[in-house]
XYZ file of C-alpha atoms in Angstrom:
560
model
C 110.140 131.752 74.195
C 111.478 133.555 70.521
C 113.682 130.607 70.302
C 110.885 128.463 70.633
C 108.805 129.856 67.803
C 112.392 130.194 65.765
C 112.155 126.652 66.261
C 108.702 126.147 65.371
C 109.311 127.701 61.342
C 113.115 126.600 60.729
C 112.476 123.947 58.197
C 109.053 124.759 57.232
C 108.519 126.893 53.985
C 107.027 130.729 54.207
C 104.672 132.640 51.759
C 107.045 134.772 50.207
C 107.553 138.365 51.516
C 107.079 137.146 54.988
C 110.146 137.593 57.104
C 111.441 135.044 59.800
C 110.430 138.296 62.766
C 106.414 138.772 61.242
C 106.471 134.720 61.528
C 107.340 135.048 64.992
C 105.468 137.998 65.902
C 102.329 135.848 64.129
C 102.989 132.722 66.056
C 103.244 134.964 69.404
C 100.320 136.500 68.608
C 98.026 133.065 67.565
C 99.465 131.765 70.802
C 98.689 134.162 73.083
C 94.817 134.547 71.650
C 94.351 130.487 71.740
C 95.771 130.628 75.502
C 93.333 133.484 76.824
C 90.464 131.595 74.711
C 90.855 129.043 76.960
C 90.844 124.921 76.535
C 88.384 123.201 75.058
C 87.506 120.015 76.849
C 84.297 118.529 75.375
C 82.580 118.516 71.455
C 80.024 120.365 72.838
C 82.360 123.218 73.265
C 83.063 123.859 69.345
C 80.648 124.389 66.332
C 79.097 121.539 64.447
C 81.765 120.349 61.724
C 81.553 118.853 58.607
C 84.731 116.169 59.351
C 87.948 116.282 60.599
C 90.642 117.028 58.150
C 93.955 116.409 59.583
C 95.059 113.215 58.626
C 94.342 115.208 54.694
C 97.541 117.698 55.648
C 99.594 114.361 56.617
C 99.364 113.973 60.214
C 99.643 110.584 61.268
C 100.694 108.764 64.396
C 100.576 110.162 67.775
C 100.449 113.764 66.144
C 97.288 113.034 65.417
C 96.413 113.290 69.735
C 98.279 116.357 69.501
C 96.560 118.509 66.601
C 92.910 118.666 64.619
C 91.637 120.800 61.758
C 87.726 120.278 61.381
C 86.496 122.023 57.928
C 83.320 123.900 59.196
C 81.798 124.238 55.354
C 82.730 127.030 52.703
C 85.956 126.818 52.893
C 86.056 127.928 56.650
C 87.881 125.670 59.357
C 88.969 124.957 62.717
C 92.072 124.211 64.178
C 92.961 122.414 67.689
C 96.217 122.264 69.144
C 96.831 120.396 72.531
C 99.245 122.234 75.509
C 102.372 120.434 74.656
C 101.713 120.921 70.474
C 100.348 124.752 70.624
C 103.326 127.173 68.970
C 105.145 124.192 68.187
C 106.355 123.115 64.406
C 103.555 120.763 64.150
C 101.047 123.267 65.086
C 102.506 125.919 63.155
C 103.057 124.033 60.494
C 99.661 122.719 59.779
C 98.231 125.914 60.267
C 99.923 127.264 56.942
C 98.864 124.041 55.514
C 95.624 124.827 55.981
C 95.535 128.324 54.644
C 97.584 127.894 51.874
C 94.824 125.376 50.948
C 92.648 128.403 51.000
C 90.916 128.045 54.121
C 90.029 130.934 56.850
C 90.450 130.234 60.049
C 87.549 130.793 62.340
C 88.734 130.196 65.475
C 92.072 128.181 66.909
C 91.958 126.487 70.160
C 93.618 124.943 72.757
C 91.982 121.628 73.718
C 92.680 118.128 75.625
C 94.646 115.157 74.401
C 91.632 112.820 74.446
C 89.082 115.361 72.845
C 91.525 115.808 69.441
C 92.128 112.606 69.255
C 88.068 111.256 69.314
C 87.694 113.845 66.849
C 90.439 112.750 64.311
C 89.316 109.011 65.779
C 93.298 108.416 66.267
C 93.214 105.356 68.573
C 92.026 101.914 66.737
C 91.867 98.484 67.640
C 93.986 97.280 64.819
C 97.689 97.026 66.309
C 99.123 96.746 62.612
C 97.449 100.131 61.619
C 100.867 102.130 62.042
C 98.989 105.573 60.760
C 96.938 105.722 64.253
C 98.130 107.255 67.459
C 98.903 105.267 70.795
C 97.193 105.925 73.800
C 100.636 107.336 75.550
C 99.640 110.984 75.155
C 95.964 110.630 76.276
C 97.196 108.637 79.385
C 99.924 111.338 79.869
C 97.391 114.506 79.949
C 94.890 112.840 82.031
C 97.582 111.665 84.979
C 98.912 115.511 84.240
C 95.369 116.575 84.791
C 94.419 114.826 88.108
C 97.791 115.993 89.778
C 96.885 119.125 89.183
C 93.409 119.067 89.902
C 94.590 117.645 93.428
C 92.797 114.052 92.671
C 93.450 111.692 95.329
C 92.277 108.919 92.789
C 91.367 107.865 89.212
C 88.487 105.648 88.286
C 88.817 104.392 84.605
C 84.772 102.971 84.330
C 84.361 101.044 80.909
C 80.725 99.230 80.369
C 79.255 97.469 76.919
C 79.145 100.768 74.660
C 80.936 104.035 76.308
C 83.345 104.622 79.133
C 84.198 107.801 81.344
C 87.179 108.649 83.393
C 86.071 110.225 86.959
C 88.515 112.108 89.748
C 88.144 111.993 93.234
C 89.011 115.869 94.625
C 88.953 116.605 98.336
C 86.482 113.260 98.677
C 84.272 114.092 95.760
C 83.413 112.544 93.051
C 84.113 114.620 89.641
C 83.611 113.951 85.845
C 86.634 114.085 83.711
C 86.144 112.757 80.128
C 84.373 110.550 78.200
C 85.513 108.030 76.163
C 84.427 105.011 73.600
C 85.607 101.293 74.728
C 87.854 100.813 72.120
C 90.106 103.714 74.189
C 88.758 102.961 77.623
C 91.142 99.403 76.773
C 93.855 100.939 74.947
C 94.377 102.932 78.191
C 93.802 100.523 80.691
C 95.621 97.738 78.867
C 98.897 100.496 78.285
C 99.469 101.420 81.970
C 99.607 97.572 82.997
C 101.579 96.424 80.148
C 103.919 99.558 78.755
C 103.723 101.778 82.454
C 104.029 99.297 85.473
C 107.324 98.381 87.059
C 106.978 94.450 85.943
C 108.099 93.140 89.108
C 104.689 94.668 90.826
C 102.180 93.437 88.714
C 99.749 90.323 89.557
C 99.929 88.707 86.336
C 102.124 88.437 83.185
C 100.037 90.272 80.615
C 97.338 92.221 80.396
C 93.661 90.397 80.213
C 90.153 91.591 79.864
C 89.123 88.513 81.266
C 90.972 88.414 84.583
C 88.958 89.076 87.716
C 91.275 91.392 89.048
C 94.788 92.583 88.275
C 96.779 95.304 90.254
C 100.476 96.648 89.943
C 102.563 100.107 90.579
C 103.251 102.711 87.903
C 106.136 105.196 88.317
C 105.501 108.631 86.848
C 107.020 112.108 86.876
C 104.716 115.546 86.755
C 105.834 118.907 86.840
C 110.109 117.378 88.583
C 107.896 115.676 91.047
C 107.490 112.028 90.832
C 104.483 109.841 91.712
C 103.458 106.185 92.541
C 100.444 104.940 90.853
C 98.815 101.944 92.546
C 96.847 100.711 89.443
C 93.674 98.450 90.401
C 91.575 96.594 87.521
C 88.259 94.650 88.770
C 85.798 93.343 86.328
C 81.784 94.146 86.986
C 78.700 92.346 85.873
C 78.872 94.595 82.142
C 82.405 96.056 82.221
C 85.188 97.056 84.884
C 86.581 99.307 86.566
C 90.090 100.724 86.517
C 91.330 102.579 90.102
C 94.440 104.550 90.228
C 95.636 105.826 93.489
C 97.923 108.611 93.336
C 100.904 108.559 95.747
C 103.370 111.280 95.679
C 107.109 110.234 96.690
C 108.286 112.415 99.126
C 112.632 113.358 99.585
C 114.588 112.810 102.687
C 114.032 116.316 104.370
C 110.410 116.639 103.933
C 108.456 118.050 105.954
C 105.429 115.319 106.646
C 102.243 116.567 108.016
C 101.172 116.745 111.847
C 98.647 115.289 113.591
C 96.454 118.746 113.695
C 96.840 119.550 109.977
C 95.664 116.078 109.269
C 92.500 117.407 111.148
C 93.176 115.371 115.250
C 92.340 117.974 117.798
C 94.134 118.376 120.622
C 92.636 115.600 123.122
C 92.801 113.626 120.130
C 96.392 113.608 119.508
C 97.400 113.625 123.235
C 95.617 109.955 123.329
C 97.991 109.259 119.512
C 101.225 110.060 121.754
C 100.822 107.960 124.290
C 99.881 105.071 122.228
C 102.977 105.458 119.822
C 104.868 105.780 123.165
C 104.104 102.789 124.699
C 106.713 99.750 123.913
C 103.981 97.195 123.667
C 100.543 96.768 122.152
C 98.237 96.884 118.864
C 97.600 100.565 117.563
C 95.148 100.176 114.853
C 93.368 102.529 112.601
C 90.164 101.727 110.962
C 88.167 103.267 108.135
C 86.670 102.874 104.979
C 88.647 102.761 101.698
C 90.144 105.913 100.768
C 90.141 107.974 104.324
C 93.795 108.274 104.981
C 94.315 105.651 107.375
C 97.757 105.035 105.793
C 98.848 108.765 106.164
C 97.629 108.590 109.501
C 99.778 105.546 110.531
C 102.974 106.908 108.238
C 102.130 110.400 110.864
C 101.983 107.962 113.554
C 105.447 106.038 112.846
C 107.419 109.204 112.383
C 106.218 110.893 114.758
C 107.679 108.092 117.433
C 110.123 109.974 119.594
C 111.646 106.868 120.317
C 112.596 105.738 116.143
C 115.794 106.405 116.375
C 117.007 103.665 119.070
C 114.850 101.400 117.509
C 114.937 98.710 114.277
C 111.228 98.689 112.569
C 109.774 97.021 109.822
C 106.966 96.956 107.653
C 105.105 94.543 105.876
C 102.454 95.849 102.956
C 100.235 95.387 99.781
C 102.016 97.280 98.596
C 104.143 99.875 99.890
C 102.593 102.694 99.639
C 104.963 105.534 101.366
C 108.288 105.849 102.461
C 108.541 105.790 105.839
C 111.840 107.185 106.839
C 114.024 104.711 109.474
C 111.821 101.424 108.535
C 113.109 98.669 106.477
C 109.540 98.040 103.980
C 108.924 95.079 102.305
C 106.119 95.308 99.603
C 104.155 92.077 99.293
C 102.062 91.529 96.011
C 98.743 89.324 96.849
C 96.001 87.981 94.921
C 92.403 88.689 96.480
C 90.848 85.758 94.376
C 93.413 83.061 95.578
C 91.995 81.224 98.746
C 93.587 82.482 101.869
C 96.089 79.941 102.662
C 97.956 79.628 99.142
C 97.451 83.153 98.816
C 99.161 84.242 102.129
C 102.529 82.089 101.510
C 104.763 85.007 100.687
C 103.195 86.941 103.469
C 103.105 84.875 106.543
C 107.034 84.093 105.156
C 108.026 87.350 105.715
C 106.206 88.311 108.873
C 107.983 85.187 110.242
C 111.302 86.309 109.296
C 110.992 89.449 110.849
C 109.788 88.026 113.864
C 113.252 86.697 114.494
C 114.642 89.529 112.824
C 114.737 91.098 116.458
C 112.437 94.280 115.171
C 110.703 96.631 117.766
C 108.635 98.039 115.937
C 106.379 96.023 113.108
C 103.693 97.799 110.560
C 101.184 95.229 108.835
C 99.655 97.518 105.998
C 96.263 95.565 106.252
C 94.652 92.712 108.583
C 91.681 91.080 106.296
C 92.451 87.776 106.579
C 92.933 84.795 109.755
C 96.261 84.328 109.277
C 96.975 87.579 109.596
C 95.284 88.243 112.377
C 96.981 85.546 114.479
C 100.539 86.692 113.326
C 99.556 90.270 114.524
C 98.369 88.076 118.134
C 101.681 86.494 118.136
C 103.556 89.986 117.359
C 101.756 91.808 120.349
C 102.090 88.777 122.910
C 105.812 88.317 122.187
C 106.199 91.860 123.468
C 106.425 94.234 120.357
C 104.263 97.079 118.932
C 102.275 96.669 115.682
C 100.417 99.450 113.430
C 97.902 98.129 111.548
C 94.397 99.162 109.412
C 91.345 97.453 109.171
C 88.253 98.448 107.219
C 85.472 99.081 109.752
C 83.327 101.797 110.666
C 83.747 102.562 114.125
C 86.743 101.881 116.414
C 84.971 99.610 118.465
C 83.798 97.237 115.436
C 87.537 96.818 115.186
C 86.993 94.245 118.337
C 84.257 92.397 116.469
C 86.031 92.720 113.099
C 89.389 91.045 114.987
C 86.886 88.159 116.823
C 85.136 86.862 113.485
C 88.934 86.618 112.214
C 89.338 84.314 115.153
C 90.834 86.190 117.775
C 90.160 84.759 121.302
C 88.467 87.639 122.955
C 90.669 87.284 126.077
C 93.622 88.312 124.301
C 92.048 91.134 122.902
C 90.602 91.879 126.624
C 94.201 91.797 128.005
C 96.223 94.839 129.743
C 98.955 95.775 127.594
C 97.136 94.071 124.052
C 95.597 97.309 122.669
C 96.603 100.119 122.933
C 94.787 102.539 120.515
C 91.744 101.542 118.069
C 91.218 104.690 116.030
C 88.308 104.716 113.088
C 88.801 108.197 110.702
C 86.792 109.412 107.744
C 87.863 112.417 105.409
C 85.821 115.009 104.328
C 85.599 118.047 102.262
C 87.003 121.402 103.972
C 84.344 124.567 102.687
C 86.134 127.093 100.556
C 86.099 130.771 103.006
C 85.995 132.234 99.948
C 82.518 131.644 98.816
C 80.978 130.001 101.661
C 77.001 130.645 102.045
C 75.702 130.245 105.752
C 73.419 127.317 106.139
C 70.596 129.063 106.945
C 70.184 130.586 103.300
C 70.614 126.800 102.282
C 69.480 124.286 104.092
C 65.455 123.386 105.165
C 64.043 124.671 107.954
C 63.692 121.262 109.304
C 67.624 120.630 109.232
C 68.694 123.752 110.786
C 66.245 122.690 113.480
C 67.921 119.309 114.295
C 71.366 121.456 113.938
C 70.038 123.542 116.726
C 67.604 121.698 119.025
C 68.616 118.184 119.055
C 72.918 119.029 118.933
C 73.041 122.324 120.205
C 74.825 124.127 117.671
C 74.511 127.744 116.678
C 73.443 128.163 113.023
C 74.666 131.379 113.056
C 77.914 129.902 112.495
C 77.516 126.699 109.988
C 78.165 127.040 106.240
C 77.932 125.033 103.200
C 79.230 125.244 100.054
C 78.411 127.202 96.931
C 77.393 125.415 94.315
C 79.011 128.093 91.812
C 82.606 128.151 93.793
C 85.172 130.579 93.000
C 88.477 131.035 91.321
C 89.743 130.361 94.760
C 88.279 126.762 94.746
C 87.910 126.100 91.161
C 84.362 126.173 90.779
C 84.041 123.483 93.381
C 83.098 125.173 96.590
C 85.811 123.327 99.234
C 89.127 123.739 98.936
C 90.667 120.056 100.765
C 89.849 117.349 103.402
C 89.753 116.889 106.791
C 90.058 113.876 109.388
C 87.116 113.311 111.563
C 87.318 110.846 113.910
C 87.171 108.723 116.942
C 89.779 107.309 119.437
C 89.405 104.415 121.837
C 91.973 103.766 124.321
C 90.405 100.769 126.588
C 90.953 100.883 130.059
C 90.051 98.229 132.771
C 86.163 98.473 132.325
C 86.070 98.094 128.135
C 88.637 95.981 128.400
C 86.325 93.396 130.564
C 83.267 94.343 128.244
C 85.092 93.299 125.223
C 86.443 89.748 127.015
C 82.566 89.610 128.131
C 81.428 90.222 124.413
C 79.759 93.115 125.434
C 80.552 95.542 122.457
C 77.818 97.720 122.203
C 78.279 98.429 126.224
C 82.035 98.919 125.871
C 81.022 102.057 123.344
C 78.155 103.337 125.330
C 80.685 103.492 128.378
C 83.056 104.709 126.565
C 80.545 107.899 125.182
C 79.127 108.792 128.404
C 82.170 109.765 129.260
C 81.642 112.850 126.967
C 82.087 116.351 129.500
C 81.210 119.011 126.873
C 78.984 119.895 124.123
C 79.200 119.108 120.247
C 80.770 122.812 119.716
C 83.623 122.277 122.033
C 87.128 120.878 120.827
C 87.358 118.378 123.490
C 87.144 115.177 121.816
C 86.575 113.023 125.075
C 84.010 110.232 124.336
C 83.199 111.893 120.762
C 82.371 109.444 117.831
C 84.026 110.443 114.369
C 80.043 111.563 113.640
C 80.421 113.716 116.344
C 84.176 115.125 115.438
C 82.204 116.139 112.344
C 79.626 118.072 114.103
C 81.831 119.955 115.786
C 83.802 120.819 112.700
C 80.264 121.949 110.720
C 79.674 124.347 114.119
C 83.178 126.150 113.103
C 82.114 126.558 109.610
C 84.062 124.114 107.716
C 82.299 121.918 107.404
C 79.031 120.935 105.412
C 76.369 118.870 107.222
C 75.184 117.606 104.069
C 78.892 116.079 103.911
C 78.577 114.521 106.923
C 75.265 113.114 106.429
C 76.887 111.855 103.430
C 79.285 110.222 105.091
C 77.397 108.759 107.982
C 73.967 108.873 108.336
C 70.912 111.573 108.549
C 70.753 114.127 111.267
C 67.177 112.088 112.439
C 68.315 108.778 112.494
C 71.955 109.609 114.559
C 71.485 107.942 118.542
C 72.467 110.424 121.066
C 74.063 109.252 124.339
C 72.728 111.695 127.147
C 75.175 113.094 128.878
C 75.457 115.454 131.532
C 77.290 119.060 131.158
């Protein structure tokens, strides 16, 4: 650290009588107060200023995302530093700028990237102005940021006059920062063009006009390195900008179980068996963003049977490494029509099919094509994992027909073997916790407790003030609910008969035990839920979030 602040004045001239050790002590000291101040993330956080000064002490470039000096009126001033500037020559050096101009200093603070440079309005359209900062160290704090806020995702949201970035923690939605467009483009456009690995992204350049563009970003935070699956759509009076965050795990790793991932018991005895059968279509359905892709990575690994075997995968893109399967990432446009579109790959899923593979992982079915190749797979005697967005298991059946899948196939022995719909959501904090019944109406806790069963006494929800435990959030991560199909002779004639809805109700009633017992047996995902808001960890205003109001959910009568 004292050869850091050494660093920081070497070079830089000092008012006489000050020796290099009070400079060092001083820096320490300015340091240490701006760090227990805390960071200063919005305008509303700081006194109303006259105008920003810096670019007056001959900042220019990208310092000027790095440091800010506001003058407050009468000779009194401000001065921001961002976490990789604070103590540093820059800082330091513009500080004695500053009061060797004759100004006092009336506070000094840490702040973000993207706040000091709105305020010293560093980013401009013109590419030729050479005095103005890139975007790189606004892009570089906010990725920083969501890694270690634990985002899952980052939506960039630019419209006609302002634009905000927004994190998605533990399955919530969060406000990061605002911005104007002019930045909201600088960003977006610098990821696809300066950031991506150019052999992953959809188009040459970067376009505001294009429908849709998507590629891969590589970056490294805090010696552990990331994938970035970048995702630009266009909407009726802007677009949208979604980054999923992927870290890249080492050989070694640990990967996460079944349980942690949130299965229960019955739940993962019905996963085993699947993965250990030789033949058949596991697939796991969900919405957008509810782990079915860590649940299938789980799933592959977890195969007792991986080592004897030669398995591929196929997907848009690769997402994870899967140790012991050969991946091939596929880039595909969603506004080509299906059969141009699907060229590349239908060409590779053919080539593994002679490829003599055991095992065969097709990231996503969406299309007809697709669907048939996965047929063709399963029928020539191999196992395929596979996700589809639905939302149940059994919808996977209807999903799979409309693609045109012959229902007989589906309906056949040894065809499916698992259909598996999951959702994630938000584990409660046991830190700050309130029980429900200091929460929630009088009318909900009834439905908790007449219509399901369920004690109360023992359901929490979150506080809206969290902790330091949580962050201020209230929950702390995610958890799988869901629900597991594995048809036996009676579904499997329902679903050659068409009879959907009558394949699920059989499948329900064969529930045993009540919505507070672990036993998943004939549970919906809804119902996983309910049992994980009985144990306290769950909200029910998260899973009515997720699925539907207590009063509208149909029971299946059972008896216990």
């Amino acid at each position: 650290m004292i050869n850091r602040f050494l660093h920081a004045f070497r070079g830089g001239r000092r008012r006489k009588g000050t020796s290099l050790e009070d400079a060092v002590t001083q820096a320490a000291r300015v340091v240490g107060l701006m760090r227990q101040a805390g960071r200063v993330k919005t305008r509303d956080d700081l006194p109303t200023f006259r105008a920003p000064i810096t670019k007056v002490y001959g900042v220019t470039g990208n310092d000027l995302s790095a440091v800010a000096v506001m003058d407050l009126g009468g000779r009194e001033a401000i001065i921001l530093a961002s976490e990789g500037a604070v103590g540093q020559r820059l800082h330091m050096e513009l500080r004695r700028r500053v009061l060797d101009a004759g100004y006092k200093l009336t506070q000094e603070r840490l702040a973000d990237v993207a706040l000091i440079a709105d305020i010293n309005n560093a980013i401009t359209k013109e590419d030729v102005d050479n005095k103005a900062s890139d975007v790189r160290p606004i892009v570089e704090e906010m990725i920083r940021d969501a890694i270690n806020e634990k985002a899952t995702d980052i939506h960039l949201c630019c419209r006609e006059n302002s634009g905000m970035v927004l994190f998605r923690i533990h399955s919530r939605i969060y406000q990061y920062h605002g911005f104007d467009v002019v930045t909201c483009e600088q960003v977006a456009g610098f990821m696809f063009t300066q950031m991506a690995d150019s052999r992953t992204r959809s188009q040459g350049s970067f376009a505001l006009e294009a429908k849709s563009m998507s590629c891969m970003i590589r970056a490294t935070v805090n010696g552990t390195q990331y994938k970035l699956r970048y995702k630009f759509i266009r909407v009726a009076d802007g677009w949208d900008v979604i980054i999923r965050i992927l870290a890249v795990e080492t050989p070694g790793q640990r990967n996460a179980t079944f349980a942690e991932l949130g299965y229960e018991t019955s739940q993962i005895k019905q996963l085993e068996l699947s993965v250990g059968r030789s033949i058949g279509l596991i697939a796991i359905t969900g919405p957008t963003g509810s782990g079915k892709s860590t649940t299938l990575k789980t799933m592959m690994e977890f195969d007792p049977k991986r080592l004897s075997k030669k398995r591929y995968s196929v997907e848009d893109p690769v997402e994870y490494k899967i140790f012991g399967v050969s991946q091939i990432s596929i880039q595909r446009n969603d506004h080509q029509d299906e059969e141009s579109n699907n060229d590349d790959f239908i060409g590779v899923l053919r080539d593994i099919l002679r490829g003599d593979p055991d095992d065969v992982m097709v990231g996503e079915i969406r299309d007809r094509i697709t669907t048939q190749m996965v047929a063709d797979f399963v029928l020539t005697g191999h196992k395929i994992y596979t996700t589809v967005h639905t939302s149940s298991a059994i919808e996977m059946v209807i999903r799979l027909f409309r693609l045109g899948l012959d229902r007989h196939v589906m309906a056949a022995r040894r065809f499916i073997s698992a259909l598996a719909f999951q959702r994630l959501l938000p584990v409660l904090c046991e830190n700050c916790k309130v029980p429900a019944k200091d929460v929630l109406p009088k009318e909900k806790l009834a439905l908790l407790a007449l219509k399901f069963r369920l004690n109360t006494n023992n359901i929490y929800c979150f506080s809206e003030a969290g902790c330091e435990h949580c962050h201020g959030r209230g929950i702390t991560g995610s958890t799988v609910v869901a629900e597991i199909i594995t048809p036996d002779k009676v579904i499997r004639q329902k679903i050659a008969d068409g009879l959907d809805e009558e394949a699920e109700m059989y499948w329900r009633e064969s529930r045993t035990t009540g919505f507070d017992d672990v036993d998943m047996t004939g549970k919906t995902a809804f119902e996983h839920a309910l049992y994980k808001v009985s144990c306290g960890r769950i909200d029910p205003r998260d899973l009515e979030q997720e699925f539907e109001p207590l009063e509208t959910y149909e029971l299946v009568e059972v008896s216990i």
